[in-house]
Short mmCIF file of C-alpha atoms in Angstrom, two decimals:
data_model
loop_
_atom_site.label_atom_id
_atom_site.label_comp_id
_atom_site.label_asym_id
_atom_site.label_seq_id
_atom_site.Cartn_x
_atom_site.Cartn_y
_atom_site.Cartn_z
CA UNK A 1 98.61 79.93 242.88
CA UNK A 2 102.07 81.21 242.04
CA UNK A 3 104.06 83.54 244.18
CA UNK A 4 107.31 84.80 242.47
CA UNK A 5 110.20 86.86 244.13
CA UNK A 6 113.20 88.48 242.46
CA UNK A 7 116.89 89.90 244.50
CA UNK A 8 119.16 91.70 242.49
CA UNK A 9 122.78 90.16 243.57
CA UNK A 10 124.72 92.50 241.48
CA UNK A 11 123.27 95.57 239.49
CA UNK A 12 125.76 98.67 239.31
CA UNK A 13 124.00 101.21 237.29
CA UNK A 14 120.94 101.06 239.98
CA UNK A 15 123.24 101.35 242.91
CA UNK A 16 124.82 104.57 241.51
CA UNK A 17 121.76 105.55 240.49
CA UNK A 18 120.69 105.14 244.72
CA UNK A 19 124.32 107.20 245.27
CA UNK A 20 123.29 109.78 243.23
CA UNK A 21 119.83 110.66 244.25
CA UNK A 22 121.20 110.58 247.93
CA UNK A 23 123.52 113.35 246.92
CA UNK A 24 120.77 115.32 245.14
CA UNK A 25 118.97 114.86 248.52
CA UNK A 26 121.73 116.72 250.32
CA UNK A 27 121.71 119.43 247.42
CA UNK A 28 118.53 120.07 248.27
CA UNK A 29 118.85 120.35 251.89
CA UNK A 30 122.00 123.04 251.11
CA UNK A 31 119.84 124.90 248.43
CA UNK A 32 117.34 125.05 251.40
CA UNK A 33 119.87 126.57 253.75
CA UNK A 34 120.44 129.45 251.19
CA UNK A 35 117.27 130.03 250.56
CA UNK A 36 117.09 130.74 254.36
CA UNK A 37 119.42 132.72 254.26
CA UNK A 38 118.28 135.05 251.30
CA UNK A 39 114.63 135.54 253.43
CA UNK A 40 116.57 136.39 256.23
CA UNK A 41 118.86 138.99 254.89
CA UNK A 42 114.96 140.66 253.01
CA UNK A 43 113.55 140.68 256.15
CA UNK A 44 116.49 142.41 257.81
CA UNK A 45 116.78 144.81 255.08
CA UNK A 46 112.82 145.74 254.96
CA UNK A 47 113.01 146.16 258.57
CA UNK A 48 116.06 148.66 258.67
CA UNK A 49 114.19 150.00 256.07
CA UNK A 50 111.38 151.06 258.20
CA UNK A 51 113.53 151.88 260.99
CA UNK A 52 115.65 154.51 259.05
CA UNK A 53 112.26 156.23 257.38
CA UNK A 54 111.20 156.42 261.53
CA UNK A 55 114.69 157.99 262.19
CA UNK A 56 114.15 160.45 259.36
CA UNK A 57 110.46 161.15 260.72
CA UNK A 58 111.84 161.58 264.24
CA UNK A 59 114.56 164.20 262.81
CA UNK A 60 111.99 165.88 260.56
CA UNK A 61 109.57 166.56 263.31
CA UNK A 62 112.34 168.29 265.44
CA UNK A 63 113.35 170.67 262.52
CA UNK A 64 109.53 171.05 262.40
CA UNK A 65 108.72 172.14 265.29
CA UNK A 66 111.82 174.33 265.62
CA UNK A 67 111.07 176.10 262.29
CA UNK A 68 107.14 176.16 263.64
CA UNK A 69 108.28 178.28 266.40
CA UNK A 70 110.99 180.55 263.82
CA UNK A 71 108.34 181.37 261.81
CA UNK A 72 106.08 182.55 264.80
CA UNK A 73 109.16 184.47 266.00
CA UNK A 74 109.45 186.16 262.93
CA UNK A 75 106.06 187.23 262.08
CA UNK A 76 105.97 189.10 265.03
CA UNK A 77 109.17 190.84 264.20
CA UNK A 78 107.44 191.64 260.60
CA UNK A 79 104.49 192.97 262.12
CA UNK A 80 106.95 195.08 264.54
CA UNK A 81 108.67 196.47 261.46
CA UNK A 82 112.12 194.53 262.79
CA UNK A 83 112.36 192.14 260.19
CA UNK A 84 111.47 192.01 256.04
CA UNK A 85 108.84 190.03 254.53
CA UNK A 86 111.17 188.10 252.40
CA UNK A 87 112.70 186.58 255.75
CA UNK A 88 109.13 185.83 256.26
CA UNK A 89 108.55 184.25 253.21
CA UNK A 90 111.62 182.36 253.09
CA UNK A 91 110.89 180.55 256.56
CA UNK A 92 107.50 179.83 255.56
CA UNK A 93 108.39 177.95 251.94
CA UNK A 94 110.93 175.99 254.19
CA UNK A 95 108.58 175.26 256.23
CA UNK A 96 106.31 174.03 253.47
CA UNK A 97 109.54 172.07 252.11
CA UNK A 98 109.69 170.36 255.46
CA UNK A 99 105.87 169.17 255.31
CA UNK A 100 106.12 168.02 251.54
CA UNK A 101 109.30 165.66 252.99
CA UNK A 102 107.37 164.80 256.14
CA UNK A 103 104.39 163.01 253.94
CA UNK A 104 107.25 161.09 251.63
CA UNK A 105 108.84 160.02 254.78
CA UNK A 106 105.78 158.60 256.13
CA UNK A 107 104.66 157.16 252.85
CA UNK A 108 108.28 155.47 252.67
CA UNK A 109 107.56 154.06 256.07
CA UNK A 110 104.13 152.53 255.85
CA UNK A 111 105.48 151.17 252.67
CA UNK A 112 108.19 149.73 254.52
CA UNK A 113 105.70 147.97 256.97
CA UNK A 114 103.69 146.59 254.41
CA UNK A 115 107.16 145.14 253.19
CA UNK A 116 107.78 143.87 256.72
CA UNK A 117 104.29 142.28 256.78
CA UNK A 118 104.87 140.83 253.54
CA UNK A 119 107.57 138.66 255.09
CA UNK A 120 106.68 137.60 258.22
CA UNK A 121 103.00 137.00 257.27
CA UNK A 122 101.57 139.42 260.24
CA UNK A 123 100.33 143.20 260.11
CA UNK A 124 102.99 145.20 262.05
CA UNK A 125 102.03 148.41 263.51
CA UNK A 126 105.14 149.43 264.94
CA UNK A 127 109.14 147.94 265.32
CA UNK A 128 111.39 147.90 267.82
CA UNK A 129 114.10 150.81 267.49
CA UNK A 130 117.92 150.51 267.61
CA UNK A 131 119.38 151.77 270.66
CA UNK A 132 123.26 150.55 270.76
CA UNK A 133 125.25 153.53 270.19
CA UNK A 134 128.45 151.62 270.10
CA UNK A 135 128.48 149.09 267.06
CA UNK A 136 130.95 146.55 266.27
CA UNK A 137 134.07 146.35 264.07
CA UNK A 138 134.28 144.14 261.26
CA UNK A 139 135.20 141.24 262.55
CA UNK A 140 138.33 139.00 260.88
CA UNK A 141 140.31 139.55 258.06
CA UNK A 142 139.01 139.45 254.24
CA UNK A 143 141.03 136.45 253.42
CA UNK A 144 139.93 134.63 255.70
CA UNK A 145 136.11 135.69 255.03
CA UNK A 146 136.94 134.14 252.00
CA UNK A 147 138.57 130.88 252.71
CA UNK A 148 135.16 130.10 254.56
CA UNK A 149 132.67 131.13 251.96
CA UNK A 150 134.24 129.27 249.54
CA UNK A 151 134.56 125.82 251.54
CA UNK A 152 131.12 126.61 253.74
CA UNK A 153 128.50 128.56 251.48
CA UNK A 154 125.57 126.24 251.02
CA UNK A 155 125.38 127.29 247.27
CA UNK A 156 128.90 125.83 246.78
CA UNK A 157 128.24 123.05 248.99
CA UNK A 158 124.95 122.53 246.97
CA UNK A 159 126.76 122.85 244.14
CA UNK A 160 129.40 120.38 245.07
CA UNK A 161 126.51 117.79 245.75
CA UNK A 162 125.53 118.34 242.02
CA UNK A 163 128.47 117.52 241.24
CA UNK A 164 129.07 114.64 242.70
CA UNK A 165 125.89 113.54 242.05
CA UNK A 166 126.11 113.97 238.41
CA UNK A 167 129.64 111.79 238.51
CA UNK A 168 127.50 108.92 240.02
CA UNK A 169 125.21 109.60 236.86
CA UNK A 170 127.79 109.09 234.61
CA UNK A 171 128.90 105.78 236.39
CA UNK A 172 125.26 104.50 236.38
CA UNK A 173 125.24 105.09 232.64
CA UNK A 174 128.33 103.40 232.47
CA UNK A 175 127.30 100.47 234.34
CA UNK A 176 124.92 99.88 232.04
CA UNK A 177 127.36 97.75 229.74
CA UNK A 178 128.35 95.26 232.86
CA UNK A 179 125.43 91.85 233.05
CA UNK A 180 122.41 91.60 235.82
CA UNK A 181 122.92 89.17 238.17
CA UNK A 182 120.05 88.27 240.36
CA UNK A 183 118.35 85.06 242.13
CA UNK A 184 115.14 84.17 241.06
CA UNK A 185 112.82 82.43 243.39
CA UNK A 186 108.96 80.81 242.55
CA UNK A 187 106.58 78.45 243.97
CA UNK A 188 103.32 77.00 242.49
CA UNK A 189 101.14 75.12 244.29
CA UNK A 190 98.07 73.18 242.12
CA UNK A 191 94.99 71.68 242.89
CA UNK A 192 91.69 70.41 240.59
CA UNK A 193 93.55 71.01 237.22
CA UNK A 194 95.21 68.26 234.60
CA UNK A 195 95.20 67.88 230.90
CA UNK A 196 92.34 67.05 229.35
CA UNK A 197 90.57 67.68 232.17
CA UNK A 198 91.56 64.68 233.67
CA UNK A 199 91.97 64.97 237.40
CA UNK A 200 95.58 65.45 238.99
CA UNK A 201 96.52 65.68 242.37
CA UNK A 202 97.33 68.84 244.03
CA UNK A 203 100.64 69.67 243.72
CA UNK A 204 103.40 72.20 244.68
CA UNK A 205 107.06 72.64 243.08
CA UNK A 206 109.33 75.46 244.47
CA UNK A 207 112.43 76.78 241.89
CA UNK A 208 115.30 78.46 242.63
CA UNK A 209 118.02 80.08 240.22
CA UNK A 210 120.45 82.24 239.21
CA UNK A 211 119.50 85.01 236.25
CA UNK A 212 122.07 86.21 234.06
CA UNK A 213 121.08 89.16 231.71
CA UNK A 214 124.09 90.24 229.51
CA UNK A 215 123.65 93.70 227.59
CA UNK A 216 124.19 93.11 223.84
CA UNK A 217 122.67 95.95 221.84
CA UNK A 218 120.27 98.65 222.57
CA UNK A 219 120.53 100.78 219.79
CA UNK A 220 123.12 103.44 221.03
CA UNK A 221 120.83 104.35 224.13
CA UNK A 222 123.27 103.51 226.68
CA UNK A 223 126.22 105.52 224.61
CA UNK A 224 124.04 108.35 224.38
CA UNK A 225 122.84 108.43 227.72
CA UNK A 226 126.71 108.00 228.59
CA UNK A 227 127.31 110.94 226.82
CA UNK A 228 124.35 113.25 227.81
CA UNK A 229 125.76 112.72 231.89
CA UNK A 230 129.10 113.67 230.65
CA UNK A 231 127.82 116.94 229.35
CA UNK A 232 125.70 117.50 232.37
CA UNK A 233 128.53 116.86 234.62
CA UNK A 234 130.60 119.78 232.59
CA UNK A 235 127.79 121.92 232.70
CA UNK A 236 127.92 121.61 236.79
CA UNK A 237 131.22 121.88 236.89
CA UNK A 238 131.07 125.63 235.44
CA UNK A 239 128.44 126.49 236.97
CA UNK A 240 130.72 125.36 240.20
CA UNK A 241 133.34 127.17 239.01
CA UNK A 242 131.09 130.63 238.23
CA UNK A 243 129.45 130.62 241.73
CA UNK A 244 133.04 130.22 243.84
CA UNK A 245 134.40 133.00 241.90
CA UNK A 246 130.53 135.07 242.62
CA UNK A 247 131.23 134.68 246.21
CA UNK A 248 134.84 135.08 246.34
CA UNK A 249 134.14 138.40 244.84
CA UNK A 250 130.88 139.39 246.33
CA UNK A 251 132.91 138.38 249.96
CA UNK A 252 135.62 140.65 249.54
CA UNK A 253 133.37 143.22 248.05
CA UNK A 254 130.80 142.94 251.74
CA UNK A 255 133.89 143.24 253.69
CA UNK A 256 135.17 146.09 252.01
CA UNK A 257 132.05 148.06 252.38
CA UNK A 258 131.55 146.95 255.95
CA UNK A 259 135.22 148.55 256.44
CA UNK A 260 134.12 151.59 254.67
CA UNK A 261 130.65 151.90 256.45
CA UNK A 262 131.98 152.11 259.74
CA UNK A 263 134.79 154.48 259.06
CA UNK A 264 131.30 156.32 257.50
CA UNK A 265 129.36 156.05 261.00
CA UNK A 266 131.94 158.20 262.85
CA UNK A 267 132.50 160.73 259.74
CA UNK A 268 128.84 160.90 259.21
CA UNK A 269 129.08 161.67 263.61
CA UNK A 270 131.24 164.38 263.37
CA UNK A 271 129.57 165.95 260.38
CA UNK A 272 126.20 166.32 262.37
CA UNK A 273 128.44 168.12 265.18
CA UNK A 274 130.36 170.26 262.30
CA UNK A 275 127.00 171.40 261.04
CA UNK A 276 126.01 171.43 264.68
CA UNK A 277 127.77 174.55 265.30
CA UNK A 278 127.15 176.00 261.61
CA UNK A 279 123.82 176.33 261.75
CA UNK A 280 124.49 178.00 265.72
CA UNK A 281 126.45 180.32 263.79
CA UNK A 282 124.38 181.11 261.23
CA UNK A 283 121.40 181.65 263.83
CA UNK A 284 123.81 184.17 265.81
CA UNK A 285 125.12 185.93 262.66
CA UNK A 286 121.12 186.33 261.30
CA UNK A 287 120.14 187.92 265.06
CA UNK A 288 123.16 190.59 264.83
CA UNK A 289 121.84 191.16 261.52
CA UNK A 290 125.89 189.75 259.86
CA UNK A 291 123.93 186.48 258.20
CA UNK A 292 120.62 186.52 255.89
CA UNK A 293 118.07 184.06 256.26
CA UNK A 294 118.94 182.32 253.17
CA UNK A 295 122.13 181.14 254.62
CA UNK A 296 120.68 180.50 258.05
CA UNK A 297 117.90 177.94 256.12
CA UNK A 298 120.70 176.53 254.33
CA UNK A 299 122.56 175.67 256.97
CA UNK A 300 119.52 174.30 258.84
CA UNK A 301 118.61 171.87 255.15
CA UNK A 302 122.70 170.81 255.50
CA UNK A 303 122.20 169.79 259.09
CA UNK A 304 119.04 167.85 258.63
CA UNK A 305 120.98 166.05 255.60
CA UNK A 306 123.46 165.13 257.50
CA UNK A 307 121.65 163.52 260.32
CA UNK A 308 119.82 161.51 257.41
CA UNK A 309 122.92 160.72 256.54
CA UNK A 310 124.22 159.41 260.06
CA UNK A 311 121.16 157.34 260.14
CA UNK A 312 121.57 155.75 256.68
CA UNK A 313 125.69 155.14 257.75
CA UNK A 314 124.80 153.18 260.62
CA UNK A 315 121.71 151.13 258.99
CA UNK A 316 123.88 150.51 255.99
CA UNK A 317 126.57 149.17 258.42
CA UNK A 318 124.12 146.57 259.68
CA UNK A 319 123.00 145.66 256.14
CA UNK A 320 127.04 145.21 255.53
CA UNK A 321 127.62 143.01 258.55
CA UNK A 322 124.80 140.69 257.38
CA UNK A 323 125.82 140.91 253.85
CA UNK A 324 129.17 139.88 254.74
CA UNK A 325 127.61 136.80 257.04
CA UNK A 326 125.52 135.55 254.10
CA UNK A 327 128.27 135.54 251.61
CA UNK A 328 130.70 133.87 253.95
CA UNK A 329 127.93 130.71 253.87
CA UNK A 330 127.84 131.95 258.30
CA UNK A 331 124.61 133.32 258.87
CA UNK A 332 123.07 131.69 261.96
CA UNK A 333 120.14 132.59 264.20
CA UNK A 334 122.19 133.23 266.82
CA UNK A 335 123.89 136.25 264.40
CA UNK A 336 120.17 137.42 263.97
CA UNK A 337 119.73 137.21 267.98
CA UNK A 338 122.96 139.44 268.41
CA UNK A 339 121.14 141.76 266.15
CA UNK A 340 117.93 141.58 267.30
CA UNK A 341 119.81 142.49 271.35
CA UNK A 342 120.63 145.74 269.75
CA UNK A 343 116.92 146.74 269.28
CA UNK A 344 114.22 147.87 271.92
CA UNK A 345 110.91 148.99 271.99
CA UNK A 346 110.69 153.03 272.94
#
């Protein structure tokens, strides 16, 4: 029997080799956090998505039913002789505008279920609505946004573990040139066996040594391997260099449009009210006969735009604020629970 054991006493290029895949370890663990991140910015954006085709529903049906009951109004008047048929005719094709947009709008929100479902791995018949009125200002200053992304993004962080990772590469390769040292250790133990089978007795002898193995020539493999971690490590280094400036500009750009889309949330507000009292107008000037129906529809079609457009402002807002949190490497759950405390069920 022979039992052999081997300890490596000094061996470089296999230590930084061990360095090395501990770092790509951690890369992995950062390139996890973004990936995170990236599901849970979809799933917010599928489910705002779906909320704002339910706003647009909710908005629809109102001009619906309002139109429902102008059209009613103004038959009779038509059949009274007190109004024309082309006033008729031109409430009637609105109304029949209004119905085409009511089936996209409900297309555009089972769609956005299925989206929802698609995530989260459930069917979802129904989401909780957003009921803060007041939302809140971008927080910080843009700088300062990006001083963080660029020190706390996981992809740079990732990114940075590469790096480092591939310098330990290049210093494993490198070690490759230095001798093994390691201690060798055996023992044989023999019994029944001799030379010319002539009978010994049993015997055991133990060994132990030093092994020396010095590197003389390996055909260029080393050098080249040397060479292909240098290149590697460049390649890394750029890529580095290509994401920091991504998010540095993507950052700035998030905040920027979060400014802008909550200056658009108030002017999108008073817009609604502007048209608000238009469309009042318009109704007053087409019952003292001053206004034509044409400009009273219009005004109605500008109004209902308008309160699509409030609802996009303040969804898009959201969308910005989590845009902003995902490029400045600071999304958390407890960001999503914030979000999730505006929302109820009606």
């Amino acid at each position: 029997g022979v039992v052999q054991a081997r300890q490596a006493l000094f061996d470089l290029a296999s230590y930084r080799a061990y360095e090395g895949t501990g770092l790509t370890v951690k890369q992995a663990e950062q390139d996890l956090a973004d990936a995170r991140m990236s599901l849970a910015t979809d799933l917010v954006d599928r489910y705002l998505e779906c909320l704002e085709a339910t706003d647009e529903a909710s908005y629809l049906q109102s001009e619906l039913d309002l139109t429902d009951g102008d059209t009613q109004r103004i038959r009779r008047m038509y059949e009274r002789a007190m109004a024309k048929v082309t006033d008729l005719y031109e409430v009637e094709a609105y109304y029949q505008t209004l119905k085409t947009r009511e089936l996209e709008i409900h297309n555009a929100k089972a769609v956005a279920l299925e989206k929802v479902r698609e995530i989260v791995g459930i069917s979802v018949a129904d989401l909780a609505r957003l009921i803060k009125d007041e939302l809140p200002q971008v927080p910080g200053q843009p700088d300062q946004w990006v001083a963080n992304a660029v020190t706390h993004h996981p992809a740079i962080q990732a990114l940075q573990h590469a790096m480092d990772a591939a310098a330990k590469t290049i210093a494993s390769q490198w070690a490759n040139h230095l001798p093994l040292v390691s201690l060798q250790m055996s023992g044989i133990y023999a019994k029944n066996g001799g030379f010319d089978n002539r009978q010994l007795d049993p015997y055991t002898v133990g060994t132990l040594g030093l092994q020396l193995n010095m590197p003389l020539y390996s055909g260029g493999g080393v050098k080249a391997g040397e060479r292909e971690a240098i290149a590697r490590f460049e390649m890394t280094k750029y890529k580095h260099l290509q994401k920091q400036r991504e998010i540095e500009r993507e950052t700035r750009t998030a905040y920027l449009n979060a400014q802008t889309g909550y200056s658009r949330i108030a002017s999108t507000a008073r817009e609604v009210e502007a048209r608000v009292k238009a469309r009042d107008g318009q109704q007053r000037g087409y019952e003292l006969g001053a206004a034509t129906i044409v400009a009273l529809l219009e005004s109605k079609k500008n109004l209902l735009k308008s309160r699509f457009a409030y609802a996009k402002a303040r969804y898009d807002y959201i969308r910005s604020l989590v845009a902003l949190r995902v490029w400045g490497g600071t999304l958390t759950r407890t960001d999503l629970e914030e979000i999730n405390g505006w929302l109820a069920q009606h």
